[in-house]
CSV table of C-alpha atoms in Angstrom, one decimal:
chain,number,residue,atom,x,y,z
A,1,MET,CA,0.0,0.0,0.0
A,2,ILE,CA,1.3,3.4,-1.0
A,3,VAL,CA,0.6,6.3,1.4
A,4,GLU,CA,1.1,9.8,0.1
A,5,ARG,CA,1.6,12.5,2.7
A,6,GLY,CA,1.4,16.2,2.1
A,7,SER,CA,4.4,16.9,-0.1
A,8,GLN,CA,7.0,19.3,1.2
A,9,SER,CA,8.3,20.1,-2.2
A,10,GLY,CA,5.5,20.7,-4.6
A,11,HIS,CA,5.7,18.1,-7.4
A,12,GLY,CA,4.3,18.1,-10.9
A,13,PRO,CA,5.6,18.1,-14.4
A,14,ARG,CA,9.3,18.4,-15.0
A,15,ARG,CA,10.6,22.0,-14.6
A,16,SER,CA,13.9,23.7,-15.1
A,17,CYS,CA,14.7,23.1,-11.5
A,18,LYS,CA,16.0,19.8,-10.2
A,19,ASN,CA,13.5,17.2,-9.0
A,20,ILE,CA,15.4,14.8,-6.7
A,21,PHE,CA,13.8,11.6,-5.5
A,22,VAL,CA,15.4,10.1,-2.3
A,23,LEU,CA,14.5,6.5,-1.6
A,24,PHE,CA,15.3,4.4,1.5
A,25,GLY,CA,13.7,1.9,3.8
A,26,THR,CA,15.9,1.1,6.9
A,27,ARG,CA,17.3,2.8,9.9
A,28,PRO,CA,20.9,2.9,8.7
A,29,GLU,CA,19.8,4.4,5.4
A,30,ALA,CA,17.8,7.1,7.2
A,31,ILE,CA,20.7,8.0,9.5
A,32,LYS,CA,23.1,8.4,6.6
A,33,LEU,CA,20.7,10.2,4.3
A,34,PHE,CA,19.1,12.7,6.6
A,35,PRO,CA,22.1,15.1,6.4
A,36,VAL,CA,22.0,14.8,2.6
A,37,ILE,CA,18.2,15.6,2.5
A,38,ASN,CA,18.6,18.5,4.8
A,39,ARG,CA,21.5,19.9,2.8
A,40,LEU,CA,19.6,19.6,-0.6
A,41,ARG,CA,16.6,21.3,0.9
A,42,THR,CA,18.7,24.4,1.6
A,43,GLU,CA,19.1,24.9,-2.2
A,44,LYS,CA,16.7,27.2,-4.1
A,45,GLY,CA,15.2,25.6,-7.2
A,46,VAL,CA,15.5,22.1,-5.9
A,47,ASN,CA,12.5,19.9,-5.1
A,48,VAL,CA,13.2,16.9,-2.9
A,49,THR,CA,10.8,14.0,-2.7
A,50,VAL,CA,11.4,11.6,0.2
A,51,CYS,CA,10.0,8.1,-0.4
A,52,VAL,CA,10.4,5.3,2.2
A,53,SER,CA,9.8,1.6,1.5
A,54,ALA,CA,9.5,0.9,5.3
A,55,GLN,CA,11.5,-2.2,4.8
A,56,HIS,CA,12.2,-1.9,8.5
A,57,ARG,CA,9.1,-0.1,9.8
A,58,GLU,CA,9.6,0.5,13.5
A,59,MET,CA,13.3,1.2,13.5
A,60,LEU,CA,13.0,3.5,10.4
A,61,ASP,CA,10.2,5.5,12.1
A,62,GLN,CA,12.4,6.2,15.1
A,63,VAL,CA,15.0,8.0,12.9
A,64,LEU,CA,12.4,9.9,10.9
A,65,LYS,CA,10.9,11.2,14.2
A,66,VAL,CA,14.1,12.5,15.6
A,67,THR,CA,15.3,14.0,12.4
A,68,ASN,CA,12.0,15.7,11.7
A,69,ILE,CA,11.8,14.1,8.2
A,70,VAL,CA,8.2,13.4,7.0
A,71,PRO,CA,8.2,11.2,3.9
A,72,ASP,CA,6.3,12.5,1.0
A,73,ILE,CA,5.5,8.9,-0.1
A,74,ASP,CA,5.4,5.9,2.2
A,75,LEU,CA,5.3,2.5,0.4
A,76,ASP,CA,4.6,0.7,3.7
A,77,LEU,CA,6.1,-2.6,2.5
A,78,MET,CA,7.0,-4.2,5.9
A,79,GLU,CA,5.5,-7.6,6.5
A,80,ALA,CA,6.5,-10.1,9.1
A,81,ASN,CA,8.6,-13.0,7.9
A,82,GLN,CA,8.5,-12.1,4.2
A,83,SER,CA,11.1,-13.8,2.0
A,84,LEU,CA,13.7,-11.8,0.1
A,85,ASP,CA,11.9,-12.8,-3.1
A,86,GLN,CA,8.6,-11.4,-1.9
A,87,LEU,CA,10.2,-8.2,-0.5
A,88,SER,CA,12.2,-7.7,-3.7
A,89,ALA,CA,9.2,-8.0,-6.0
A,90,ARG,CA,7.1,-5.7,-3.9
A,91,ILE,CA,9.8,-3.0,-3.7
A,92,LEU,CA,10.4,-3.1,-7.5
A,93,LEU,CA,6.7,-2.7,-8.3
A,94,ALA,CA,6.0,-0.1,-5.7
A,95,ALA,CA,9.1,2.0,-6.3
A,96,GLY,CA,8.4,1.9,-10.1
A,97,GLU,CA,4.9,3.2,-9.5
A,98,ALA,CA,6.1,6.0,-7.3
A,99,LEU,CA,8.8,7.0,-9.9
A,100,ASP,CA,6.2,7.0,-12.6
A,101,ARG,CA,4.0,9.4,-10.6
A,102,VAL,CA,6.8,11.9,-9.6
A,103,ARG,CA,9.0,11.7,-12.7
A,104,PRO,CA,12.1,12.9,-11.0
A,105,ASP,CA,15.3,14.0,-12.7
A,106,ARG,CA,17.4,11.9,-10.4
A,107,LEU,CA,17.1,9.1,-7.8
A,108,VAL,CA,19.3,9.0,-4.7
A,109,VAL,CA,19.9,5.8,-2.8
A,110,GLN,CA,22.3,4.8,0.0
A,111,GLY,CA,24.3,1.7,0.7
A,112,ASP,CA,23.4,-1.9,0.1
A,113,THR,CA,19.8,-2.7,1.0
A,114,ALA,CA,17.1,-4.3,-1.0
A,115,THR,CA,15.4,-0.9,-1.2
A,116,ALA,CA,18.6,0.7,-2.7
A,117,MET,CA,19.1,-2.1,-5.2
A,118,LEU,CA,15.5,-2.5,-6.4
A,119,GLY,CA,14.9,1.2,-6.4
A,120,SER,CA,18.0,1.6,-8.7
A,121,LEU,CA,16.7,-1.1,-11.0
A,122,ALA,CA,13.3,0.6,-11.2
A,123,ALA,CA,15.0,3.9,-12.1
A,124,TYR,CA,17.2,2.2,-14.7
A,125,TYR,CA,14.0,0.8,-16.4
A,126,ARG,CA,12.8,4.4,-16.7
A,127,ARG,CA,16.2,5.8,-17.7
A,128,ILE,CA,16.4,7.9,-14.5
A,129,PRO,CA,20.0,8.6,-13.4
A,130,VAL,CA,21.0,7.2,-10.0
A,131,SER,CA,23.3,8.7,-7.4
A,132,HIS,CA,24.8,6.2,-5.0
A,133,VAL,CA,25.7,7.4,-1.5
A,134,GLU,CA,28.3,5.2,0.2
A,135,ALA,CA,29.5,3.6,-3.1
A,136,GLY,CA,32.4,1.2,-3.6
A,137,LEU,CA,32.3,-0.9,-0.4
A,138,ARG,CA,33.3,-4.4,-1.2
A,139,SER,CA,34.1,-7.5,0.9
A,140,GLY,CA,35.0,-9.6,-2.1
A,141,ASN,CA,32.6,-12.4,-1.0
A,142,ILE,CA,29.1,-12.4,-2.4
A,143,TYR,CA,27.8,-14.3,0.6
A,144,ALA,CA,29.4,-12.1,3.3
A,145,PRO,CA,27.6,-9.9,3.9
A,146,TRP,CA,24.6,-11.6,2.3
A,147,PRO,CA,22.8,-10.3,0.3
A,148,GLU,CA,24.3,-6.8,0.7
A,149,GLU,CA,27.4,-7.5,-1.3
A,150,VAL,CA,25.5,-8.3,-4.5
A,151,ASN,CA,23.0,-5.5,-3.8
A,152,ARG,CA,25.7,-2.8,-3.8
A,153,LYS,CA,27.4,-4.3,-6.9
A,154,ILE,CA,24.1,-4.0,-8.8
A,155,VAL,CA,23.6,-0.4,-7.7
A,156,GLY,CA,27.2,0.3,-8.7
A,157,THR,CA,26.5,-1.0,-12.2
A,158,ILE,CA,23.5,1.3,-12.6
A,159,ALA,CA,24.6,4.5,-10.9
A,160,ASP,CA,26.2,7.4,-12.8
A,161,GLN,CA,27.2,9.3,-9.7
A,162,HIS,CA,29.2,7.3,-7.1
A,163,PHE,CA,29.8,9.0,-3.8
A,164,ALA,CA,32.6,6.9,-2.2
A,165,PRO,CA,33.2,7.4,1.5
A,166,THR,CA,37.0,6.7,1.3
A,167,LYS,CA,39.8,6.7,-1.3
A,168,ARG,CA,39.9,2.9,-1.0
A,169,ALA,CA,36.2,2.6,-1.9
A,170,ALA,CA,36.8,4.9,-4.9
A,171,GLU,CA,39.7,2.7,-6.1
A,172,MET,CA,37.4,-0.4,-5.9
A,173,LEU,CA,35.0,1.2,-8.2
A,174,MET,CA,37.6,2.2,-10.7
A,175,LYS,CA,38.9,-1.4,-10.6
A,176,GLU,CA,35.4,-2.4,-11.8
A,177,ASN,CA,35.8,0.0,-14.7
A,178,VAL,CA,33.6,2.8,-13.4
A,179,PRO,CA,34.9,6.0,-15.1
A,180,ARG,CA,37.0,8.1,-12.9
A,181,GLU,CA,35.0,11.2,-13.5
A,182,ARG,CA,31.9,9.5,-12.1
A,183,VAL,CA,33.6,8.7,-8.8
A,184,HIS,CA,33.7,11.3,-6.0
A,185,VAL,CA,35.4,10.8,-2.6
A,186,THR,CA,33.2,12.6,-0.1
A,187,GLY,CA,33.7,11.0,3.3
A,188,ASN,CA,30.8,9.1,4.9
A,189,THR,CA,27.6,10.9,5.8
A,190,VAL,CA,27.3,8.9,9.0
A,191,VAL,CA,30.0,11.1,10.4
A,192,ASP,CA,27.9,14.2,9.5
A,193,ALA,CA,24.9,12.6,11.3
A,194,LEU,CA,26.9,11.5,14.3
A,195,LEU,CA,28.6,14.9,14.9
A,196,ALA,CA,25.3,16.8,14.5
A,197,THR,CA,23.6,14.4,16.9
A,198,LYS,CA,26.4,14.5,19.5
A,199,LYS,CA,26.3,18.3,19.4
A,200,LEU,CA,22.5,18.2,20.0
A,201,ILE,CA,23.0,15.9,23.0
A,202,ASP,CA,25.7,18.0,24.6
A,203,LEU,CA,23.5,21.1,24.4
A,204,ASP,CA,20.4,19.5,25.9
A,205,PRO,CA,20.5,18.4,29.6
A,206,GLU,CA,17.5,16.1,29.1
A,207,LEU,CA,19.2,14.2,26.3
A,208,SER,CA,22.6,14.1,28.0
A,209,GLY,CA,20.9,12.6,31.1
A,210,ARG,CA,19.2,9.8,29.2
A,211,TRP,CA,21.5,7.1,30.6
A,212,ASP,CA,21.9,8.4,34.1
A,213,ASP,CA,19.9,5.5,35.6
A,214,LEU,CA,22.2,3.0,33.8
A,215,LYS,CA,25.2,4.7,35.2
A,216,ARG,CA,23.8,4.8,38.7
A,217,ARG,CA,22.9,1.1,38.7
A,218,HIS,CA,26.2,-0.1,37.5
A,219,ARG,CA,28.4,2.7,39.0
A,220,ASP,CA,32.0,2.3,37.9
A,221,ARG,CA,31.5,-0.7,35.6
A,222,ARG,CA,32.8,-0.3,32.1
A,223,ILE,CA,30.0,-0.5,29.5
A,224,ILE,CA,30.4,-2.8,26.5
A,225,LEU,CA,27.9,-1.9,23.8
A,226,VAL,CA,26.8,-4.9,21.7
A,227,THR,CA,24.9,-4.9,18.4
A,228,SER,CA,24.2,-8.0,16.3
A,229,HIS,CA,21.8,-8.6,13.5
A,230,ARG,CA,23.6,-9.9,10.4
A,231,ARG,CA,22.0,-12.7,8.4
A,232,GLU,CA,25.3,-14.6,8.0
A,233,ASN,CA,25.5,-14.8,11.9
A,234,PHE,CA,22.1,-16.4,12.3
A,235,GLY,CA,22.2,-19.7,14.1
A,236,THR,CA,25.6,-20.9,15.1
A,237,GLY,CA,27.1,-17.4,15.0
A,238,MET,CA,24.5,-16.0,17.4
A,239,ASN,CA,25.0,-18.9,19.8
A,240,ASN,CA,28.7,-18.3,19.8
A,241,ILE,CA,28.2,-14.6,20.5
A,242,ALA,CA,25.9,-15.5,23.4
A,243,ASP,CA,28.6,-17.9,24.8
A,244,ALA,CA,31.2,-15.1,24.5
A,245,LEU,CA,29.1,-12.5,26.3
A,246,LEU,CA,28.3,-14.9,29.2
A,247,LYS,CA,32.1,-15.6,29.5
A,248,ILE,CA,33.0,-11.9,29.5
A,249,LEU,CA,30.3,-11.1,32.0
A,250,GLU,CA,32.0,-13.4,34.6
A,251,ARG,CA,34.0,-10.3,35.3
A,252,GLU,CA,32.4,-8.0,37.9
A,253,ASP,CA,33.8,-4.8,36.4
A,254,VAL,CA,31.8,-4.7,33.2
A,255,VAL,CA,28.2,-4.5,32.0
A,256,ALA,CA,27.0,-5.3,28.5
A,257,VAL,CA,24.2,-3.4,26.9
A,258,LEU,CA,22.5,-4.9,23.9
A,259,PRO,CA,19.8,-3.1,21.9
A,260,LEU,CA,17.9,-6.3,20.8
A,261,HIS,CA,17.1,-6.4,17.1
A,262,PRO,CA,13.5,-7.5,16.6
A,263,ASN,CA,14.3,-10.2,14.0
A,264,PRO,CA,13.3,-13.5,15.6
A,265,ASN,CA,16.6,-15.1,14.5
A,266,VAL,CA,18.4,-12.6,16.9
A,267,ARG,CA,15.8,-12.3,19.6
A,268,ASP,CA,15.1,-16.0,20.1
A,269,ILE,CA,18.8,-16.7,20.8
A,270,LEU,CA,20.3,-13.7,22.4
A,271,GLY,CA,17.1,-12.6,24.2
A,272,THR,CA,16.5,-16.1,25.6
A,273,ARG,CA,20.0,-17.0,26.6
A,274,LEU,CA,21.1,-13.6,28.1
A,275,ALA,CA,17.8,-12.4,29.7
A,276,ASP,CA,18.5,-13.5,33.3
A,277,HIS,CA,22.1,-12.2,33.7
A,278,PRO,CA,22.3,-9.3,36.2
A,279,ARG,CA,24.9,-7.4,34.2
A,280,MET,CA,23.3,-7.9,30.8
A,281,GLU,CA,21.1,-5.0,29.8
A,282,LEU,CA,18.7,-6.1,27.1
A,283,ILE,CA,17.0,-3.0,25.8
A,284,SER,CA,14.7,-2.2,22.8
A,285,PRO,CA,16.3,-0.7,19.7
A,286,GLN,CA,17.1,2.9,20.5
A,287,GLU,CA,16.2,6.1,18.7
A,288,TYR,CA,19.3,7.4,17.1
A,289,VAL,CA,19.9,10.2,19.6
A,290,ASP,CA,19.8,7.7,22.5
A,291,PHE,CA,22.0,5.3,20.7
A,292,VAL,CA,24.7,8.0,20.1
A,293,GLY,CA,24.5,8.9,23.8
A,294,LEU,CA,24.9,5.2,24.7
A,295,LEU,CA,27.9,4.8,22.3
A,296,SER,CA,29.5,7.9,23.9
A,297,LEU,CA,29.3,6.3,27.3
A,298,SER,CA,30.6,2.9,26.2
A,299,TYR,CA,34.2,1.7,26.8
A,300,LEU,CA,34.2,-0.4,23.6
A,301,ALA,CA,31.8,-1.9,21.0
A,302,LEU,CA,31.2,-5.5,19.9
A,303,THR,CA,29.3,-5.4,16.7
A,304,ASP,CA,28.5,-7.0,13.3
A,305,SER,CA,27.0,-3.8,12.1
A,306,GLY,CA,28.6,-1.8,9.3
A,307,GLY,CA,27.4,1.5,10.7
A,308,VAL,CA,28.9,1.0,14.2
A,309,GLN,CA,32.3,0.3,12.6
A,310,GLU,CA,32.1,3.9,11.2
A,311,GLU,CA,30.4,5.6,14.2
A,312,ALA,CA,32.5,4.3,17.1
A,313,PRO,CA,35.9,5.6,15.8
A,314,THR,CA,34.4,9.0,15.5
A,315,LEU,CA,33.9,9.0,19.2
A,316,GLY,CA,37.2,7.2,20.0
A,317,LYS,CA,35.7,3.8,20.9
A,318,PRO,CA,37.6,0.6,19.9
A,319,VAL,CA,35.5,-1.8,17.8
A,320,LEU,CA,35.6,-5.6,17.7
A,321,VAL,CA,33.9,-6.7,14.5
A,322,MET,CA,32.0,-10.0,14.9
A,323,ARG,CA,32.3,-11.0,11.2
A,324,ASP,CA,34.8,-12.9,9.1
A,325,THR,CA,35.0,-10.2,6.5
A,326,THR,CA,34.3,-6.5,6.3
A,327,GLU,CA,33.6,-4.1,3.5
A,328,ARG,CA,35.1,-1.4,5.6
A,329,PRO,CA,38.7,-2.5,5.8
A,330,GLU,CA,39.8,1.1,6.4
A,331,GLY,CA,39.0,0.8,10.0
A,332,ILE,CA,41.0,-2.4,10.4
A,333,GLU,CA,44.0,-0.8,8.6
A,334,ALA,CA,43.8,2.4,10.7
A,335,GLY,CA,43.7,0.4,13.9
A,336,THR,CA,40.3,1.6,15.1
A,337,ALA,CA,38.7,-1.8,14.6
A,338,LEU,CA,39.7,-5.5,14.7
A,339,LEU,CA,38.0,-8.5,13.0
A,340,VAL,CA,37.3,-11.2,15.5
A,341,GLY,CA,34.6,-13.3,13.6
A,342,THR,CA,32.1,-15.2,15.7
A,343,SER,CA,34.6,-17.5,17.4
A,344,CYS,CA,33.7,-17.4,21.1
A,345,SER,CA,37.4,-17.7,22.2
A,346,ARG,CA,38.5,-14.9,19.9
A,347,ILE,CA,35.7,-12.5,21.0
A,348,VAL,CA,36.5,-13.2,24.6
A,349,SER,CA,40.3,-12.9,24.3
A,350,GLU,CA,40.3,-9.6,22.3
A,351,THR,CA,37.7,-8.1,24.7
A,352,MET,CA,39.8,-9.1,27.7
A,353,ARG,CA,42.9,-7.6,26.1
A,354,LEU,CA,41.1,-4.2,25.6
A,355,LEU,CA,39.8,-4.3,29.2
A,356,ASP,CA,43.2,-5.3,30.7
A,357,ASP,CA,45.8,-3.6,28.5
A,358,PRO,CA,45.7,0.2,28.7
A,359,HIS,CA,48.3,0.7,26.0
A,360,HIS,CA,46.4,-1.5,23.5
A,361,TYR,CA,43.2,0.3,24.4
A,362,SER,CA,44.8,3.7,23.9
A,363,THR,CA,46.2,2.7,20.6
A,364,MET,CA,42.9,1.7,19.2
A,365,SER,CA,40.9,4.5,20.7
A,366,ARG,CA,43.2,7.2,19.4
A,367,ALA,CA,43.7,5.9,15.9
A,368,HIS,CA,42.9,8.1,13.0
A,369,ASN,CA,39.2,7.9,11.9
A,370,PRO,CA,39.3,7.1,8.2
A,371,PHE,CA,35.6,7.7,7.5
A,372,GLY,CA,35.3,11.4,7.2
A,373,ASP,CA,35.3,14.9,8.7
A,374,GLY,CA,31.6,15.8,8.8
A,375,ARG,CA,31.3,17.6,5.5
A,376,ALA,CA,30.3,14.7,3.2
A,377,SER,CA,26.8,16.0,2.6
A,378,ASP,CA,28.1,19.3,1.4
A,379,ARG,CA,30.4,17.6,-1.1
A,380,ILE,CA,27.6,15.3,-2.3
A,381,ALA,CA,25.2,18.3,-2.8
A,382,GLU,CA,27.8,20.2,-4.7
A,383,VAL,CA,28.5,17.4,-7.2
A,384,MET,CA,24.8,16.4,-7.5
A,385,LEU,CA,23.7,20.0,-8.3
A,386,GLY,CA,26.7,20.7,-10.6
A,387,HIS,CA,28.2,23.5,-8.5
């Protein structure tokens, strides 16, 4: 079902101004695109249509609320337990219908989701050019992350503007024969989003005090922030992560905080196995502002999330990546992150090292952040609008 809201941009037939259609469907996409949307909307003569697939309904709505972005079109495609085939077919049809109605000059997508890939394909069928934010990430393994690695390769084939977050990502695109003049190194928009949000927290006593109760209950214990939701970790990987957390929590000087992803493959293992531990805080997925505040308080992060690999170094937090490969090797090379896979013993040993070795912790926490300076959205807008 497509729900149209009161447009903030005034759509109609093509005009001499630019009509830009921004499509996304998940929380990470919303976080990384809201700085771009806000920046484009400062430009005179630019109409911006925001369309959401609602591939992840509840978690997406949290970000829309805090960023004050009201979608012009809501495709409302979220259904429980739908297969990738079903989701893909519905996105392709619904996105195509929305593009036919708006007839934009350009589609903007972000990252590697089904929404980004199918939206790009729908645009290609209509000969609408595509801008890809966070282009060029590659793990080299089409099954890790799955299906994201193939999603972003398909978008990369279709797009004519590739906004690479790092030089390495740009080089990956050029190795795939993308013309150099179509590749633009901008930095990652997640740094823009994070810095703007951190500033908001620091200026608002209510927001900065959001986690005071957690601090009171656990006093001087160091906080380990844990996030896990990757498909390739479902099953054995999730059980290994639960084993590792239980082993780490044998220490009295730490508390683990886990915003529990609603996917049953995550909730049924981590939620069930960790629920009764007194130093395991299982919480609901957090609004972005609250998540940034929690990350700021944390001593280190254990994650299989791509976004956290970029966000944590911005705040000087070491990251242990619970995956076998990463499409963000810049963090590994810079020393801000370390791949540990889902081996219980490796997760435990590397966590213990960060907790017990101040020099090692300092080296990781002070390493150069390779993901940007907070001006990626400006650079994207300048290229997109031909300034």
